[in-house]
XYZ file of C-alpha atoms in Angstrom:
677
model
C -12.574 -37.343 12.027
C -11.029 -39.161 9.212
C -8.574 -37.535 6.893
C -9.894 -36.394 3.486
C -7.031 -38.553 2.013
C -9.246 -41.589 2.571
C -12.619 -40.754 3.282
C -15.752 -39.744 1.344
C -18.578 -38.189 3.451
C -21.826 -38.960 2.242
C -25.228 -37.301 3.178
C -25.851 -35.258 6.247
C -24.554 -36.683 9.393
C -27.293 -37.452 12.019
C -27.052 -35.317 15.552
C -25.494 -32.408 13.977
C -26.441 -28.897 13.737
C -25.327 -25.924 11.703
C -22.538 -24.840 13.838
C -20.938 -28.336 13.834
C -21.255 -28.199 9.832
C -19.298 -25.004 9.852
C -16.701 -26.237 12.217
C -16.400 -29.519 10.657
C -16.184 -27.945 7.175
C -13.412 -25.654 8.153
C -11.552 -28.551 9.729
C -11.763 -30.626 6.562
C -10.954 -27.550 4.339
C -8.038 -26.823 6.275
C -6.705 -30.441 5.840
C -7.439 -30.500 1.950
C -5.852 -26.946 1.522
C -2.754 -28.257 3.370
C -2.578 -31.365 1.302
C -2.810 -29.097 -2.062
C -0.435 -26.635 -0.602
C 2.451 -29.400 -0.117
C 1.767 -30.461 -3.694
C 2.090 -26.919 -4.977
C 5.115 -26.274 -3.061
C 6.883 -29.636 -4.395
C 5.886 -28.783 -7.967
C 7.329 -25.278 -7.598
C 10.655 -26.293 -5.752
C 11.420 -30.060 -6.846
C 13.161 -30.986 -10.245
C 10.996 -33.100 -12.677
C 10.664 -36.571 -11.153
C 11.473 -35.778 -7.512
C 9.425 -34.881 -4.472
C 5.946 -36.197 -3.685
C 4.128 -34.605 -6.484
C 2.622 -36.807 -9.367
C -0.068 -36.128 -11.869
C -1.798 -39.121 -10.487
C -1.614 -37.839 -6.702
C -2.848 -34.340 -7.810
C -5.749 -36.139 -9.876
C -6.816 -38.072 -6.979
C -6.806 -35.199 -4.693
C -8.655 -33.081 -7.178
C -11.366 -35.757 -7.186
C -11.435 -36.247 -3.508
C -11.768 -32.587 -3.030
C -14.694 -32.252 -5.663
C -16.604 -35.351 -3.963
C -16.110 -33.732 -0.628
C -17.410 -30.278 -1.689
C -20.435 -31.749 -3.152
C -21.536 -33.603 0.094
C -20.498 -30.743 2.261
C -22.654 -28.160 0.104
C -25.533 -30.669 -0.347
C -25.379 -30.907 3.642
C -25.166 -27.236 4.287
C -28.154 -26.688 2.035
C -30.455 -28.352 4.322
C -29.394 -26.108 7.192
C -29.480 -23.176 5.077
C -33.021 -23.444 4.438
C -33.916 -22.845 8.216
C -31.889 -19.625 8.132
C -28.306 -19.447 9.834
C -25.545 -17.319 10.129
C -23.118 -18.847 7.537
C -24.354 -17.612 4.277
C -21.207 -15.990 3.202
C -19.115 -19.104 3.989
C -21.607 -21.217 2.209
C -21.516 -19.107 -0.835
C -17.634 -19.022 -0.894
C -17.461 -22.689 -0.598
C -20.272 -23.799 -2.789
C -20.080 -21.476 -5.629
C -18.134 -22.249 -8.897
C -18.061 -25.090 -11.088
C -18.712 -29.029 -10.644
C -16.828 -31.314 -12.431
C -17.270 -35.140 -12.868
C -14.289 -37.551 -11.655
C -13.573 -38.181 -15.612
C -13.733 -34.588 -16.431
C -11.227 -33.776 -13.572
C -8.918 -36.622 -14.729
C -9.160 -35.314 -18.403
C -8.514 -31.756 -17.467
C -5.630 -32.610 -15.322
C -3.911 -34.364 -18.045
C -4.519 -31.695 -20.519
C -3.437 -29.009 -18.220
C -0.065 -31.095 -17.644
C 0.709 -31.115 -21.176
C 0.068 -27.389 -21.910
C 2.069 -26.525 -18.739
C 5.029 -28.750 -19.830
C 4.708 -27.224 -23.348
C 5.511 -23.731 -21.798
C 7.908 -24.454 -18.897
C 10.041 -27.277 -20.661
C 10.115 -26.591 -23.967
C 13.399 -24.789 -25.259
C 14.417 -22.918 -28.261
C 18.289 -23.784 -29.373
C 20.820 -22.527 -31.555
C 24.266 -24.079 -32.390
C 26.944 -22.928 -29.659
C 29.046 -21.733 -32.370
C 26.784 -20.597 -34.910
C 28.036 -18.838 -38.049
C 26.104 -16.494 -39.892
C 26.857 -14.628 -43.319
C 28.403 -11.046 -42.888
C 25.468 -8.461 -42.795
C 22.990 -11.101 -42.252
C 19.594 -9.640 -41.451
C 18.611 -12.571 -39.350
C 17.258 -14.598 -42.140
C 20.246 -17.210 -41.949
C 19.387 -17.622 -37.882
C 16.202 -19.538 -38.879
C 18.213 -22.585 -40.777
C 20.019 -23.125 -37.369
C 17.095 -22.861 -34.912
C 15.850 -26.030 -33.251
C 13.236 -26.574 -30.664
C 13.742 -29.167 -27.643
C 10.210 -30.674 -26.605
C 10.365 -32.529 -23.277
C 8.306 -35.553 -24.892
C 10.751 -35.809 -27.679
C 14.112 -37.647 -27.410
C 15.865 -35.609 -30.150
C 15.446 -32.013 -31.373
C 13.480 -30.794 -34.297
C 14.122 -27.928 -36.957
C 12.087 -24.735 -36.604
C 11.139 -23.151 -39.937
C 9.791 -19.664 -39.989
C 7.935 -20.611 -43.342
C 5.743 -23.178 -41.347
C 3.919 -23.781 -38.109
C 4.794 -27.171 -37.612
C 8.389 -28.209 -36.658
C 10.079 -30.651 -38.908
C 12.375 -33.534 -37.850
C 15.812 -31.922 -37.923
C 17.262 -35.005 -39.617
C 14.882 -34.384 -42.509
C 16.045 -30.686 -42.910
C 19.757 -31.230 -42.601
C 19.844 -34.462 -44.818
C 18.417 -32.212 -47.539
C 21.062 -29.532 -46.801
C 23.630 -32.116 -46.604
C 24.802 -30.838 -43.155
C 25.347 -32.478 -39.792
C 22.990 -31.818 -36.871
C 25.094 -29.671 -34.301
C 26.258 -31.627 -31.259
C 26.375 -28.596 -29.081
C 23.614 -26.421 -28.677
C 22.866 -23.489 -26.453
C 18.953 -23.516 -25.513
C 16.598 -20.833 -24.323
C 13.397 -21.373 -22.059
C 10.594 -19.120 -22.830
C 10.710 -17.684 -19.254
C 13.038 -16.345 -18.229
C 15.675 -16.569 -20.938
C 13.458 -15.176 -23.948
C 11.473 -12.827 -21.804
C 14.975 -11.247 -20.692
C 16.248 -11.188 -24.382
C 12.966 -9.229 -25.066
C 13.886 -6.797 -22.512
C 17.532 -6.618 -24.045
C 19.092 -8.319 -21.374
C 21.770 -10.727 -22.403
C 21.066 -10.112 -26.138
C 24.668 -11.098 -26.915
C 24.175 -14.591 -26.013
C 22.503 -15.055 -29.561
C 25.136 -16.017 -31.926
C 27.836 -13.923 -29.875
C 26.238 -10.601 -30.831
C 26.768 -11.101 -34.583
C 23.398 -9.725 -35.257
C 21.659 -6.324 -34.792
C 19.197 -6.187 -31.800
C 15.967 -5.940 -34.000
C 17.008 -9.211 -35.615
C 17.469 -10.764 -32.221
C 14.192 -9.294 -30.978
C 12.175 -10.522 -33.754
C 13.834 -14.137 -33.641
C 13.042 -14.521 -29.830
C 9.675 -13.047 -30.299
C 8.785 -15.457 -33.325
C 10.445 -18.566 -32.066
C 8.690 -18.601 -28.668
C 5.175 -18.173 -30.378
C 6.051 -20.837 -32.995
C 7.470 -23.240 -30.234
C 4.314 -22.721 -27.449
C 1.310 -21.962 -29.379
C 0.507 -24.510 -32.186
C 1.223 -27.734 -29.899
C -1.343 -26.077 -27.308
C -4.114 -24.858 -29.770
C -6.129 -28.238 -29.972
C -5.381 -29.253 -26.293
C -6.954 -25.687 -24.999
C -9.890 -26.115 -27.145
C -10.771 -29.563 -25.415
C -10.374 -27.662 -22.032
C -12.643 -24.935 -23.031
C -15.456 -27.690 -23.372
C -14.495 -29.199 -20.355
C -14.739 -26.056 -18.399
C -17.915 -24.746 -19.562
C -19.550 -28.130 -18.804
C -18.348 -28.008 -15.065
C -19.572 -24.332 -14.936
C -22.945 -25.232 -16.182
C -23.305 -27.947 -14.121
C -22.224 -26.155 -10.823
C -23.921 -22.967 -10.379
C -25.824 -23.202 -13.686
C -23.500 -20.357 -15.300
C -23.627 -20.555 -19.047
C -19.730 -20.880 -19.478
C -16.554 -20.857 -17.735
C -16.156 -16.773 -18.104
C -19.294 -16.543 -15.878
C -17.463 -18.761 -13.208
C -14.520 -16.845 -13.448
C -16.235 -13.279 -12.978
C -18.452 -14.607 -10.265
C -15.311 -14.920 -7.949
C -14.775 -11.255 -7.814
C -18.429 -10.465 -6.619
C -18.914 -7.481 -8.980
C -22.224 -6.971 -11.101
C -21.867 -7.111 -14.710
C -18.080 -7.126 -14.350
C -17.485 -6.894 -18.081
C -19.099 -3.585 -18.230
C -17.067 -2.305 -15.358
C -13.929 -3.587 -16.718
C -14.532 -1.860 -19.890
C -15.677 1.428 -18.280
C -12.325 1.267 -16.163
C -10.041 0.580 -19.287
C -11.545 3.548 -21.136
C -10.691 5.876 -18.087
C -7.159 4.808 -18.385
C -6.901 4.419 -22.046
C -5.918 8.293 -22.715
C -2.963 8.147 -20.694
C -1.763 4.718 -22.394
C -2.468 6.417 -25.640
C -0.104 9.433 -24.781
C 2.626 7.053 -23.704
C 2.178 5.113 -26.774
C 2.389 8.195 -29.323
C 5.681 9.229 -27.537
C 7.245 5.629 -27.419
C 6.249 5.216 -31.094
C 8.280 8.250 -31.930
C 11.396 6.939 -30.360
C 10.613 3.445 -31.746
C 10.749 5.094 -35.217
C 13.915 6.784 -34.637
C 15.662 3.657 -32.982
C 14.707 1.281 -35.898
C 14.266 3.384 -39.093
C 13.563 0.629 -41.137
C 10.167 0.087 -39.453
C 9.156 3.809 -39.761
C 7.229 3.501 -42.854
C 5.044 0.598 -41.902
C 4.532 2.304 -38.329
C 3.522 5.606 -40.212
C 0.890 3.616 -42.398
C -1.390 2.808 -39.283
C 0.317 3.927 -36.174
C 0.921 0.295 -34.785
C 4.009 -0.330 -33.323
C 5.664 -3.920 -34.247
C 5.159 -5.883 -31.043
C 8.972 -7.191 -30.612
C 10.457 -3.572 -30.567
C 8.737 -2.176 -27.337
C 9.886 -4.300 -24.438
C 8.921 -7.796 -23.037
C 7.551 -10.826 -24.662
C 4.046 -9.120 -24.422
C 5.221 -5.647 -25.335
C 4.307 -4.701 -21.813
C 7.363 -3.205 -20.449
C 8.822 0.059 -22.034
C 11.168 1.161 -19.406
C 13.993 0.823 -21.856
C 12.691 4.154 -23.320
C 12.495 6.225 -20.271
C 15.995 7.795 -21.141
C 15.426 8.596 -24.412
C 12.116 10.510 -23.413
C 13.429 12.266 -20.475
C 17.270 12.109 -19.954
C 18.207 12.396 -16.219
C 21.599 11.735 -14.514
C 20.123 9.596 -11.799
C 19.052 6.050 -13.190
C 17.303 4.119 -10.581
C 17.998 0.909 -11.914
C 21.695 1.405 -12.068
C 21.374 2.633 -8.495
C 19.657 -0.688 -7.631
C 22.205 -2.733 -9.528
C 25.092 -0.726 -7.619
C 24.011 -1.684 -4.236
C 25.215 -5.282 -4.319
C 22.125 -6.458 -2.298
C 21.448 -10.079 -1.917
C 18.161 -11.769 -2.239
C 18.304 -11.794 1.550
C 19.002 -8.252 1.514
C 15.788 -7.404 -0.508
C 13.453 -9.643 1.810
C 14.859 -7.691 4.780
C 14.119 -4.314 3.469
C 10.683 -5.705 2.266
C 10.259 -6.887 5.699
C 11.452 -3.606 7.220
C 8.888 -1.686 5.139
C 6.049 -3.429 6.562
C 6.990 -3.720 9.956
C 7.900 0.265 10.000
C 3.720 0.642 9.878
C 3.144 -1.712 12.482
C 2.679 -4.938 10.461
C 4.151 -8.230 12.132
C 7.460 -9.237 10.935
C 8.204 -12.759 9.583
C 8.168 -15.396 12.335
C 11.013 -17.723 12.566
C 9.280 -20.568 10.623
C 9.151 -18.413 7.562
C 13.069 -17.902 7.406
C 13.492 -21.608 7.843
C 11.302 -22.828 5.255
C 11.435 -20.200 2.642
C 13.881 -20.380 -0.401
C 15.593 -16.906 -0.496
C 18.351 -16.721 -3.317
C 19.436 -20.383 -2.950
C 17.306 -22.055 -5.753
C 19.969 -23.576 -7.952
C 18.253 -26.870 -7.368
C 14.792 -25.968 -8.508
C 15.783 -25.393 -12.048
C 13.250 -22.607 -13.321
C 12.479 -20.048 -10.472
C 9.384 -17.858 -10.151
C 8.626 -15.635 -7.187
C 6.063 -17.064 -5.237
C 4.256 -16.746 -1.688
C 2.816 -19.929 -0.117
C 0.243 -20.323 2.661
C 0.929 -23.762 3.874
C -2.391 -24.159 5.834
C -0.654 -25.584 8.828
C -3.062 -26.301 12.062
C -1.727 -23.087 13.916
C -1.296 -21.120 10.538
C 2.322 -20.504 11.235
C 3.719 -21.973 8.054
C 4.006 -19.406 5.502
C 6.738 -19.364 2.526
C 8.223 -17.177 0.088
C 10.471 -18.499 -2.994
C 12.584 -15.453 -3.755
C 14.956 -15.991 -7.134
C 18.468 -15.139 -7.294
C 19.152 -11.381 -7.663
C 19.203 -10.580 -11.527
C 20.532 -7.405 -13.003
C 17.290 -5.994 -13.092
C 17.337 -5.567 -9.049
C 14.556 -2.861 -9.274
C 12.210 -5.469 -10.585
C 13.408 -8.012 -8.079
C 12.574 -5.699 -5.230
C 9.038 -5.066 -6.515
C 8.639 -8.631 -6.875
C 9.972 -9.193 -3.165
C 7.529 -6.421 -1.926
C 4.550 -7.689 -3.952
C 5.002 -11.299 -2.636
C 5.534 -10.205 1.034
C 2.242 -8.401 0.604
C 0.718 -11.799 0.079
C 2.384 -13.449 3.083
C 1.388 -10.270 5.421
C -2.257 -10.721 4.297
C -2.154 -14.384 5.201
C -0.645 -13.594 8.513
C -3.484 -11.176 9.262
C -6.153 -13.579 8.383
C -4.723 -16.306 10.350
C -7.157 -16.495 13.016
C -10.136 -16.893 10.895
C -11.924 -19.896 9.955
C -10.127 -21.466 6.893
C -12.994 -20.565 4.333
C -12.022 -16.748 5.108
C -8.301 -17.085 5.208
C -7.759 -15.233 1.750
C -8.184 -11.778 0.573
C -11.816 -10.321 0.282
C -11.134 -11.277 -3.578
C -8.244 -12.184 -5.676
C -7.810 -8.775 -6.870
C -7.151 -7.254 -3.259
C -4.614 -10.106 -2.624
C -2.710 -8.553 -5.549
C -3.393 -5.089 -4.961
C -1.904 -5.054 -1.508
C 1.443 -5.715 -2.185
C 1.577 -3.197 -4.979
C 0.114 -0.651 -2.889
C 2.968 -1.133 -0.542
C 5.443 -0.635 -3.302
C 4.313 2.510 -4.157
C 5.129 3.431 -0.864
C 8.506 1.793 -1.239
C 9.633 3.793 -4.116
C 8.800 7.188 -3.145
C 11.605 9.753 -3.349
C 11.931 9.888 0.418
C 12.108 6.072 0.654
C 14.633 5.893 -2.130
C 16.875 8.648 -0.055
C 16.475 6.406 3.120
C 17.364 3.354 1.210
C 20.531 5.125 -0.086
C 19.414 4.962 -4.042
C 18.718 8.776 -4.214
C 20.913 11.812 -3.005
C 18.779 14.038 -1.006
C 19.138 16.967 -3.352
C 16.750 15.536 -5.756
C 13.982 16.273 -3.360
C 14.372 20.012 -3.563
C 12.071 21.938 -6.153
C 13.881 23.713 -9.118
C 13.738 27.190 -8.763
C 13.641 28.057 -12.490
C 10.428 25.935 -13.023
C 8.474 27.340 -10.162
C 6.964 24.083 -9.566
C 7.279 21.903 -6.242
C 8.491 19.163 -8.665
C 12.097 18.700 -10.171
C 13.326 17.022 -13.212
C 13.802 13.819 -11.190
C 10.261 13.574 -10.240
C 9.164 13.658 -13.857
C 11.913 10.887 -14.911
C 10.716 8.896 -11.888
C 7.173 9.159 -12.837
C 7.863 8.000 -16.409
C 10.047 5.182 -15.428
C 7.085 3.991 -13.216
C 4.591 4.577 -16.177
C 6.725 2.883 -18.672
C 6.739 -0.272 -16.433
C 3.200 -0.394 -15.315
C 0.695 1.373 -17.700
C 1.481 -0.772 -20.787
C 0.848 -4.207 -18.951
C -2.944 -2.754 -18.275
C -4.392 -3.145 -21.812
C -2.762 -6.516 -21.986
C -4.434 -7.657 -18.300
C -7.732 -6.168 -19.749
C -7.574 -8.006 -23.180
C -6.578 -11.360 -21.908
C -9.551 -12.212 -20.271
C -11.709 -10.399 -22.711
C -10.343 -12.779 -25.121
C -11.042 -15.927 -22.893
C -14.432 -14.783 -21.868
C -15.301 -14.581 -25.778
C -13.910 -17.907 -26.410
C -15.512 -19.467 -23.390
C -19.095 -18.184 -24.307
C -18.788 -18.977 -28.091
C -19.009 -15.559 -29.586
C -15.775 -16.244 -31.235
C -15.329 -19.375 -33.137
C -12.288 -21.237 -31.671
C -11.486 -23.467 -34.396
C -11.201 -20.669 -37.142
C -10.912 -17.401 -35.326
C -8.825 -18.197 -32.023
C -5.577 -16.311 -33.199
C -7.152 -13.718 -35.804
C -9.414 -12.374 -32.953
C -6.612 -12.392 -30.260
C -4.886 -10.119 -32.883
C -7.524 -7.708 -33.426
C -7.694 -7.144 -29.664
C -4.063 -6.440 -29.530
C -4.183 -4.104 -32.385
C -7.501 -2.333 -30.928
C -6.513 -2.056 -27.213
C -2.680 -2.126 -27.214
C -1.995 -0.552 -30.601
C 0.590 -3.106 -31.556
C 0.882 -5.589 -34.351
C 2.935 -8.775 -35.339
C 6.360 -8.524 -36.990
C 5.896 -8.578 -40.808
C 7.868 -11.620 -41.185
C 5.013 -14.152 -41.053
C 2.440 -13.607 -43.461
C -0.646 -14.958 -41.558
C -1.128 -15.584 -37.902
C -4.315 -17.252 -38.329
C -2.805 -21.107 -37.823
C -0.910 -20.049 -34.747
C -2.161 -19.702 -31.174
C -0.182 -16.763 -29.907
C -2.213 -16.450 -26.314
C -0.600 -19.904 -25.623
C 2.861 -18.069 -25.551
C 1.957 -16.374 -22.043
C 2.272 -18.101 -18.773
C -1.148 -17.116 -17.139
C -2.976 -19.265 -20.179
C -1.083 -22.401 -19.550
C -1.629 -21.864 -15.455
C -5.383 -21.047 -16.435
C -5.188 -17.982 -14.148
C -7.867 -15.117 -14.670
C -6.191 -12.134 -15.705
C -8.815 -9.805 -14.713
C -7.744 -9.846 -10.975
C -4.349 -8.128 -12.099
C -6.166 -5.368 -14.343
C -8.403 -4.378 -11.288
C -5.418 -4.691 -8.813
C -3.452 -2.410 -11.165
C -6.100 0.330 -10.372
C -6.832 -0.759 -6.910
C -3.294 -0.362 -5.626
C -3.205 3.383 -6.613
C -6.802 3.845 -4.598
C -5.369 1.739 -1.450
C -2.131 3.990 -1.540
C -3.874 7.120 -1.528
C -6.278 6.117 1.198
C -3.240 5.096 3.373
C -1.847 8.563 2.505
C -4.845 10.024 3.827
C -5.032 8.144 7.045
C -1.263 8.989 7.150
C -1.799 12.817 7.057
C -5.349 13.098 8.701
C -5.967 9.801 10.595
C -9.309 9.180 8.369
C -10.014 8.449 4.823
C -12.181 10.493 2.775
C -11.673 11.310 -1.104
C -13.776 14.335 -0.669
C -12.229 16.392 2.525
C -8.695 14.842 2.683
C -6.898 16.303 -0.160
C -3.350 15.259 -0.212
C -1.223 18.588 -0.147
C 1.591 17.119 -2.294
C 2.005 15.249 -5.181
C 0.698 11.889 -4.790
C 3.803 9.929 -5.728
C 5.792 11.702 -2.816
C 3.438 10.722 -0.061
C 5.780 8.662 2.187
C 4.253 5.622 4.255
C 7.432 4.511 5.847
C 6.642 4.364 9.795
C 3.088 5.485 9.474
C 1.576 3.545 12.294
C -1.912 5.069 11.312
C -1.527 3.611 7.977
C -0.817 0.348 9.431
C -3.538 0.386 11.883
C -5.861 0.921 8.987
C -4.463 -1.809 7.074
C -4.531 -4.475 10.131
C -7.988 -3.623 10.522
C -8.865 -4.043 6.960
C -6.816 -6.955 6.219
C -7.809 -9.055 9.162
C -11.384 -9.334 7.757
C -10.176 -11.446 5.006
C -12.851 -12.896 2.749
C -15.612 -12.823 5.712
C -17.139 -9.651 4.251
C -17.719 -8.387 0.763
C -14.927 -6.482 -0.901
C -16.935 -3.284 -0.680
C -16.467 -3.189 2.912
C -12.888 -3.446 2.774
C -12.618 -0.929 0.022
C -14.564 1.509 2.029
C -12.607 1.286 5.059
C -9.277 1.668 3.261
C -10.284 4.465 1.028
C -13.844 5.816 1.655
C -15.382 4.673 -1.723
C -17.204 1.634 -2.380
C -16.324 1.395 -6.326
C -13.074 0.782 -7.940
C -11.914 3.670 -9.720
C -9.054 4.945 -11.798
C -9.075 8.298 -10.268
C -6.168 7.557 -8.024
C -3.948 6.099 -10.694
C -4.562 9.215 -12.879
C -3.902 11.808 -10.084
C -0.572 9.799 -9.573
C 0.522 10.418 -13.102
C -1.142 13.490 -13.193
C 2.163 15.697 -13.610
C 3.440 13.114 -16.074
C 0.353 13.283 -18.049
C 0.777 17.317 -18.409
C 4.555 16.605 -19.483
C 3.602 14.444 -22.094
C 0.841 16.766 -23.627
C 3.704 19.325 -23.909
C 5.828 16.728 -25.561
C 3.292 15.872 -28.059
C 2.622 19.316 -28.891
C 5.996 20.236 -29.440
C 6.839 17.291 -31.619
C 3.476 17.281 -33.433
C 2.841 13.719 -32.281
C -0.532 11.871 -33.536
C -2.329 10.240 -30.714
C -3.839 6.727 -31.491
C -3.851 4.110 -34.310
C -5.819 2.570 -36.864
C -7.300 -0.927 -36.305
């Protein structure tokens, strides 16, 4: 067989049959996937300009793959007419868009530009910036610059204008010299960490109040990333729609994306699921809003007007992490984040503990090749680091790798990322014996959910005691309450909820937003940003800071990584619910040996169900994961949970004690639930 690198199949081959087609297709797909994986690893680990990756090589690979796919599917269709056992393989391979060579080339170049804007642009301040005494942050903008990867000099970023202005022009008018030494911030991770109040003193030596720094970081990144992307992304929408219309006769790219999840009327299902979770989110929103008003009294009157929280004040670049308010709401002497930070665990320690979790239930340990090829902690030569799991599609399926970034101060988050990414690796290991076309999760949502379900088992109070992060005295009920729970349980559930629940509406609306752009129900040229903010206000209950009069000229969705990477978000939304369903199913298996949402009631609060060492749970997982994509996702879900529908019930059960606590807090403080939009 020739290699896909230099061979374009043309039409059906003589003397073959359906089985030969299936075997040849898998071998050729393995070779193509291996080549793509090498480029992907190169792109993730090599600084710009090094390694084998080039834009042209990626375009050529995409064009070769597209030609191969067209011919292979055309040939398969001939055998399919006579009935055969490979319908699922044919469906998985041949669904989706069909692009011309020119469209693939145009898309690659547009995405390259957009990704460079996101990953390489920097917001800069003078190393020795000087601000007036009692400055509210206004003077900061006169010293704010942006460094774009395609410009040889910095440009000035003016809050009053969408378009950056050459720094020479601004500083000549001010009769000032452009600073020679600048401290520059990437969007991710630098400004994202600032938004989580991590390293906030880096901005002008801590001369400003936190609110002013948060506002500056939030606004500057959107000014840098969004406007240059806006026109390019509009061109991409047209190209993606063309390919989907030509492929499976879908009307737009949104239909292509939704097909991958194999859920009939996915839009309706997603809307229903969000409505099930929204009441819990609204309770958290009401309580957090109460503390935002106390922490930032100058914003209180604006918040009271419509109930919307200023987006820069609640945590994270997308208001998706509210953990910083956990100790305000439920003060507790045990701080799990501080307990993680005190461990001095290295990145390798985190990986070893994640491996131990999976191995304890009988899933395989990492092979030697994993340790040889992964980058764990030692990523200084990479520049930016993003936690990653990679299947390199080696002939013997042995080459699986992870990128584990150096440990940060937020070790609890690092532990989550490590457990999550190792979930991908274990899933790949379990599907390694399948034909290439099936070596993935039954859907992308299940791939994301598996590691998260295991993480829920990794942070039970029992396992935290086992890891030395919690004293066993916090496992005992408090006699004065008459409850089986204690104050730590409530503080723990609050911390978990503040870290997870706020991200769910954003996961929901990011794809709802793009689906509406794709199908043309929202006019991209005039409404792209105003519609985005209508969704944020309606679903998240947040609004932009009041420093900018109108956000219509901006493209704020471009300031999130998954838009530049063109990754659908609904998989994460579904995984956010599936992970709790799977976790509950594993708990039932641990306790009863079978799963049933009707008869196997968990005799303890769900968050206290410890999976560590459960060979019953491991056996169930192994049986389910090793099916890969060879079966419809409902088969896997039923095996893991006893249900055939994705539901929010397990998530709501997990947080039920906290929900009851929030009800009491809201009643005591007479808080209003909800907001105007």
